[in-house]
Coordinates of C-alpha atoms in Angstrom, one line a residue:
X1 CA 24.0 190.0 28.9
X2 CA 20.4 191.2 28.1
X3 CA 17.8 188.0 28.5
X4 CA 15.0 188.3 25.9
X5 CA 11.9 189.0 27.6
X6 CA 9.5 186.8 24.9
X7 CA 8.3 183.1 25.1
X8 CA 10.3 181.8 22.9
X9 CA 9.5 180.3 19.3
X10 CA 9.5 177.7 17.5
X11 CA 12.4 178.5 14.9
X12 CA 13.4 175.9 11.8
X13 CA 17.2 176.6 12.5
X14 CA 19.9 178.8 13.3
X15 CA 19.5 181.4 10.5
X16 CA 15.7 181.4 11.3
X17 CA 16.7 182.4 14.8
X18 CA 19.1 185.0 13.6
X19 CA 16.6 186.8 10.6
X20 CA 14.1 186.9 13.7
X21 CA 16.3 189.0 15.6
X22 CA 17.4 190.9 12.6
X23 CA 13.7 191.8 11.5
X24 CA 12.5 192.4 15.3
X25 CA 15.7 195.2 15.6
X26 CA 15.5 196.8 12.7
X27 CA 18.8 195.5 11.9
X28 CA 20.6 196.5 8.5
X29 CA 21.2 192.9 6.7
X30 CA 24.2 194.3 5.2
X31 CA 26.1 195.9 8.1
X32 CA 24.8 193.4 11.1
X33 CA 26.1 195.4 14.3
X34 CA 27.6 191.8 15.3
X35 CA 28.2 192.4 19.1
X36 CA 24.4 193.2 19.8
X37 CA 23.2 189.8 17.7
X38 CA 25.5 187.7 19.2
X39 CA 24.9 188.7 22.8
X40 CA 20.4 188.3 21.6
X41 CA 21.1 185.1 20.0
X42 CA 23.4 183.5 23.0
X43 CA 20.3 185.1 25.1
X44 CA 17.4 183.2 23.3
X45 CA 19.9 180.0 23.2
X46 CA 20.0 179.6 27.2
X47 CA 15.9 179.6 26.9
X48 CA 16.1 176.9 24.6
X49 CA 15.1 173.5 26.7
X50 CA 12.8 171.6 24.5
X51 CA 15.2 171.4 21.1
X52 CA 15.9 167.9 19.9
X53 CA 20.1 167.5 20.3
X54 CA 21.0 167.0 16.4
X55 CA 18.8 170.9 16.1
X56 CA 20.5 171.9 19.1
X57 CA 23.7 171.4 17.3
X58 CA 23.2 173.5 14.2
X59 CA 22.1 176.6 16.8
X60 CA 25.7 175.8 19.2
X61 CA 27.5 175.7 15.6
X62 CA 26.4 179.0 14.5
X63 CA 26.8 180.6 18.1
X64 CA 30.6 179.6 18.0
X65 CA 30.7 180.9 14.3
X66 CA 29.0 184.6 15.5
X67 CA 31.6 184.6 19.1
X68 CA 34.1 184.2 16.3
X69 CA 33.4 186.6 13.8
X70 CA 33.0 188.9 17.1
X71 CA 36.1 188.3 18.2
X72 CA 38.0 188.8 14.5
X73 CA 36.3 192.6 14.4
X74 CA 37.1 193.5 18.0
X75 CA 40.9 192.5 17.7
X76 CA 43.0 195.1 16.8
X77 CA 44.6 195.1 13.4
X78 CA 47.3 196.8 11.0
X79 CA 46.4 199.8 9.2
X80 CA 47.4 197.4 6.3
X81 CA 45.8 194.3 7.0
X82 CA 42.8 196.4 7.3
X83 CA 42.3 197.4 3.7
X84 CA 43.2 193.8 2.5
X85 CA 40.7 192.3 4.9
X86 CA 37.2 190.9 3.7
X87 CA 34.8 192.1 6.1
X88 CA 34.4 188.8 8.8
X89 CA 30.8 189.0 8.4
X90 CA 30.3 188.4 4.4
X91 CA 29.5 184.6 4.4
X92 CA 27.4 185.2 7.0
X93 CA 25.6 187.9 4.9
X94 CA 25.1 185.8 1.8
X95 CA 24.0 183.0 4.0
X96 CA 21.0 184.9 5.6
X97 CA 19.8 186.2 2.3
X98 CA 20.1 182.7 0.3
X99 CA 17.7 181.4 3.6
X100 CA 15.5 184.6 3.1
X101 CA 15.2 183.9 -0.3
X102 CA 14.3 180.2 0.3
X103 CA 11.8 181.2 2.8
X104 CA 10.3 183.6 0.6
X105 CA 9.7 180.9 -2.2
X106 CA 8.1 178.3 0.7
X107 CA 5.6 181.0 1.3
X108 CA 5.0 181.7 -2.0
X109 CA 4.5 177.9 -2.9
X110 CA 2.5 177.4 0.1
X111 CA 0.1 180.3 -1.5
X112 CA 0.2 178.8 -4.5
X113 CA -1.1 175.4 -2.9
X114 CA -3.2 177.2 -1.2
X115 CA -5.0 178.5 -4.0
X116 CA -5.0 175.0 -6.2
X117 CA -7.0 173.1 -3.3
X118 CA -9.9 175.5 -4.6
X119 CA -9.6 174.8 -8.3
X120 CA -11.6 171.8 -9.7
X121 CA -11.3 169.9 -13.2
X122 CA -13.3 168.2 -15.5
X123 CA -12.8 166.6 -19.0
X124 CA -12.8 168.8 -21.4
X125 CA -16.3 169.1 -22.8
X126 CA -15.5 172.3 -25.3
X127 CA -16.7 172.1 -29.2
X128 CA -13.7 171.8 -31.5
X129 CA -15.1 175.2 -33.3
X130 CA -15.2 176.9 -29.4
X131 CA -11.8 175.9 -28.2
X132 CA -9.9 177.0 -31.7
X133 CA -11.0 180.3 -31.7
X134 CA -9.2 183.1 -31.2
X135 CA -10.7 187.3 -30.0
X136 CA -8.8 189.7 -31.8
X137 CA -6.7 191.5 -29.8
X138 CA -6.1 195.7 -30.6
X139 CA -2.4 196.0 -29.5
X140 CA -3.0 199.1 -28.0
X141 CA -5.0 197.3 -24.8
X142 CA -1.9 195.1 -24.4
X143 CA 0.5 197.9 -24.0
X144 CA -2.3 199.7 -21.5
X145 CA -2.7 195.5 -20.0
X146 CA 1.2 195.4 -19.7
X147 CA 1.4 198.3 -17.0
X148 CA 0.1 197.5 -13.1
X149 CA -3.0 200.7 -12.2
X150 CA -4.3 201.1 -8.8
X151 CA -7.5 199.1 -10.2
X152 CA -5.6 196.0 -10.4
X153 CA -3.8 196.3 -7.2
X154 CA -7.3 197.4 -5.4
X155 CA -8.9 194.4 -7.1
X156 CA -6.5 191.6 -5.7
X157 CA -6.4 193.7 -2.3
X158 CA -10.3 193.0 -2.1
X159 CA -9.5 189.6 -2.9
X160 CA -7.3 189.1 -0.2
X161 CA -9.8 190.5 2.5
X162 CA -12.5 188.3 1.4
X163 CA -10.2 185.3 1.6
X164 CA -9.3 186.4 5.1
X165 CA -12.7 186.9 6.3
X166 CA -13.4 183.1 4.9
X167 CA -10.9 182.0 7.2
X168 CA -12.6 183.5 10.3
X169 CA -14.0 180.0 11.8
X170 CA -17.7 181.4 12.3
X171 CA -17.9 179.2 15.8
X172 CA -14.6 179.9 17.3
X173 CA -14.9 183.9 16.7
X174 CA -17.8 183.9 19.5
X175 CA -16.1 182.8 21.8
X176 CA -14.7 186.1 22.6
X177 CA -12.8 188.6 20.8
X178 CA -8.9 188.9 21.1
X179 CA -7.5 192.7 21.0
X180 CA -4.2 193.6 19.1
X181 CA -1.8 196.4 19.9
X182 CA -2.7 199.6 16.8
X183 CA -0.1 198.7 14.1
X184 CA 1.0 201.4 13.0
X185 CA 1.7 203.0 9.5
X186 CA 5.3 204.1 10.2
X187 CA 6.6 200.7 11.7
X188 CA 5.4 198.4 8.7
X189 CA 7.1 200.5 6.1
X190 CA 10.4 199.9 7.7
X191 CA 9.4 196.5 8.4
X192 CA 8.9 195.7 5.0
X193 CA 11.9 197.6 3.6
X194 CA 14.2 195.4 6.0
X195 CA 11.8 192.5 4.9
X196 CA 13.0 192.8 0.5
X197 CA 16.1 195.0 0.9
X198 CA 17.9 193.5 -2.2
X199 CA 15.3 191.1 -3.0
X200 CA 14.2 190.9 -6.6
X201 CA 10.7 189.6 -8.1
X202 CA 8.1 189.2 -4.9
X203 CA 4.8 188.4 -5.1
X204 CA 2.9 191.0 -4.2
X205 CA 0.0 189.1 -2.2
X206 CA 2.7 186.9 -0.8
X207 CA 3.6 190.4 0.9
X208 CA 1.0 191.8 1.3
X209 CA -0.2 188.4 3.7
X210 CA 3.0 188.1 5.4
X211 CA 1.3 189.2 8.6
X212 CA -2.2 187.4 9.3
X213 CA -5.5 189.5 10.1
X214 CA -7.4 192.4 8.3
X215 CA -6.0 195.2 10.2
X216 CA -2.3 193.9 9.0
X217 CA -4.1 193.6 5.7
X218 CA -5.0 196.9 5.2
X219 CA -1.6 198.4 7.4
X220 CA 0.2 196.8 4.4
X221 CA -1.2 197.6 1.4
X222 CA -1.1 201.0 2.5
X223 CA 2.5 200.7 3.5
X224 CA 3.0 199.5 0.0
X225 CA 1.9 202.0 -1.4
X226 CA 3.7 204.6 0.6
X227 CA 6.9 202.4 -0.3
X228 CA 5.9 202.7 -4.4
X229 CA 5.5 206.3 -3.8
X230 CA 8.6 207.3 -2.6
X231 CA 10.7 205.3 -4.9
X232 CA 11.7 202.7 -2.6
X233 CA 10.1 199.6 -4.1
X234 CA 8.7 199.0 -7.6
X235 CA 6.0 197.6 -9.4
X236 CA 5.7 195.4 -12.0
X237 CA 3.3 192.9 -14.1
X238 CA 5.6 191.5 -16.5
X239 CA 2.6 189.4 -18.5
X240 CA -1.1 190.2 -19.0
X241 CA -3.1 188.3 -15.7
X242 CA 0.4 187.6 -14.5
X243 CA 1.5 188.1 -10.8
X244 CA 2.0 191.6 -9.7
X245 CA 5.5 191.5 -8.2
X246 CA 7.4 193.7 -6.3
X247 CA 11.3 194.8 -6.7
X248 CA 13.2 196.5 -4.0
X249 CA 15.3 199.5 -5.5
X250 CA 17.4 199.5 -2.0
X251 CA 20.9 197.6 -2.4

């Protein structure tokens, strides 16, 4: 058996562990090549010293449930009970995506916290007169509103690189400056297709800040809109100043 060669990570659970090594191989969610996980995950499990025994558990649990599922699809079988068969690895599927899912929404409401720490209130102050009226609207800017341009998607992009650069702690960055491997193009495309394969309705910054720093910034956006360009992801604003979100068009 293969021993990972990476510290290993803090990871929330079992299906945490298991989308890591998905995402990091380039795995196919749908048709998981079972033998390879099972042998990775069993790898990272005898590095695991510091996990607290009722955790520990959950990851045993699920290694038994993947020795299992490999055993069921290396044992021979009936050219009969073949076609009746469910494929061994279906719950397993639907389990992974209902946790990516789930994950997907902390982000997003993590974000969305994020962004309400900055907003401030005050009683409302506004003339009667002021707050009840109403700018005419021509219908024809709502249809041109309705429909996400490259304007709108470069504005919030700009957004997100000033709030990175805020986040630079202006002490700490003397100190001295740490050097990243070149990200490149190529890899975060399939990254992000293996990232939303299936998945419906994703926030487009929550995407687009998935990885931390300006250079994964920028490597994203672009790969986005490499993605949108070849038909493999769509775009949509479904209100005016709604969120831009993102639809996968791979089942």
């Amino acid at each position: 058996m293969n021993k990972p060669d990476v510290k290993i990570e803090g990871f929330e659970g079992p299906l945490d562990l298991l989308l890591h090594l998905i995402e990091k191989n380039k795995y196919n969610i749908f048709d998981i090549p079972i033998v390879e996980i099972t042998e990775q995950y069993l790898g990272y499990l005898e590095h695991m010293t510091e996990v607290e025994a009722d955790l520990l558990s959950d990851f045993l649990v699920m290694a038994s449930t993947l020795i299992a599922i490999k055993t069921r699809m290396l044992l021979p079988k009936e050219e009969k009970e073949e076609e009746d068969e469910d494929d061994p690895r279906a719950e397993l599927v639907k389990s992974l995506i209902e946790y990516k899912m789930y994950k997907y929404a902390a982000i997003e409401l993590k974000d969305m916290e994020l962004d309400a720490g900055h907003v401030m209130f005050k009683k409302e102050t506004i003339p009667k007169e002021v707050k009840q009226y109403r700018e005419e609207v021509d219908p024809a800017d709502l249809i041109r509103e309705s429909n996400v341009t490259m304007a709108k998607l470069h504005e919030l992009f700009q957004t997100l690189l000033r709030r990175e650069a805020d986040r630079v702690d202006p002490v700490r960055s003397r100190f001295g400056t740490i050097t990243r491997d070149e990200i490149r193009l190529e890899d975060r495309m399939v990254e992000i297709r293996s990232e939303i394969r299936g998945l419906k309705s994703i926030r487009f910054r929550t995407l687009l800040t998935r990885k931390k720093g300006k250079m994964n910034l920028i490597v994203s956006f672009l790969a986005i809109l490499e993605l949108m360009k070849t038909g493999v992801i769509a775009i949509r604003q479904e209100e005016r100043f709604g969120e831009i979100m993102i639809d996968s068009l791979e089942g």
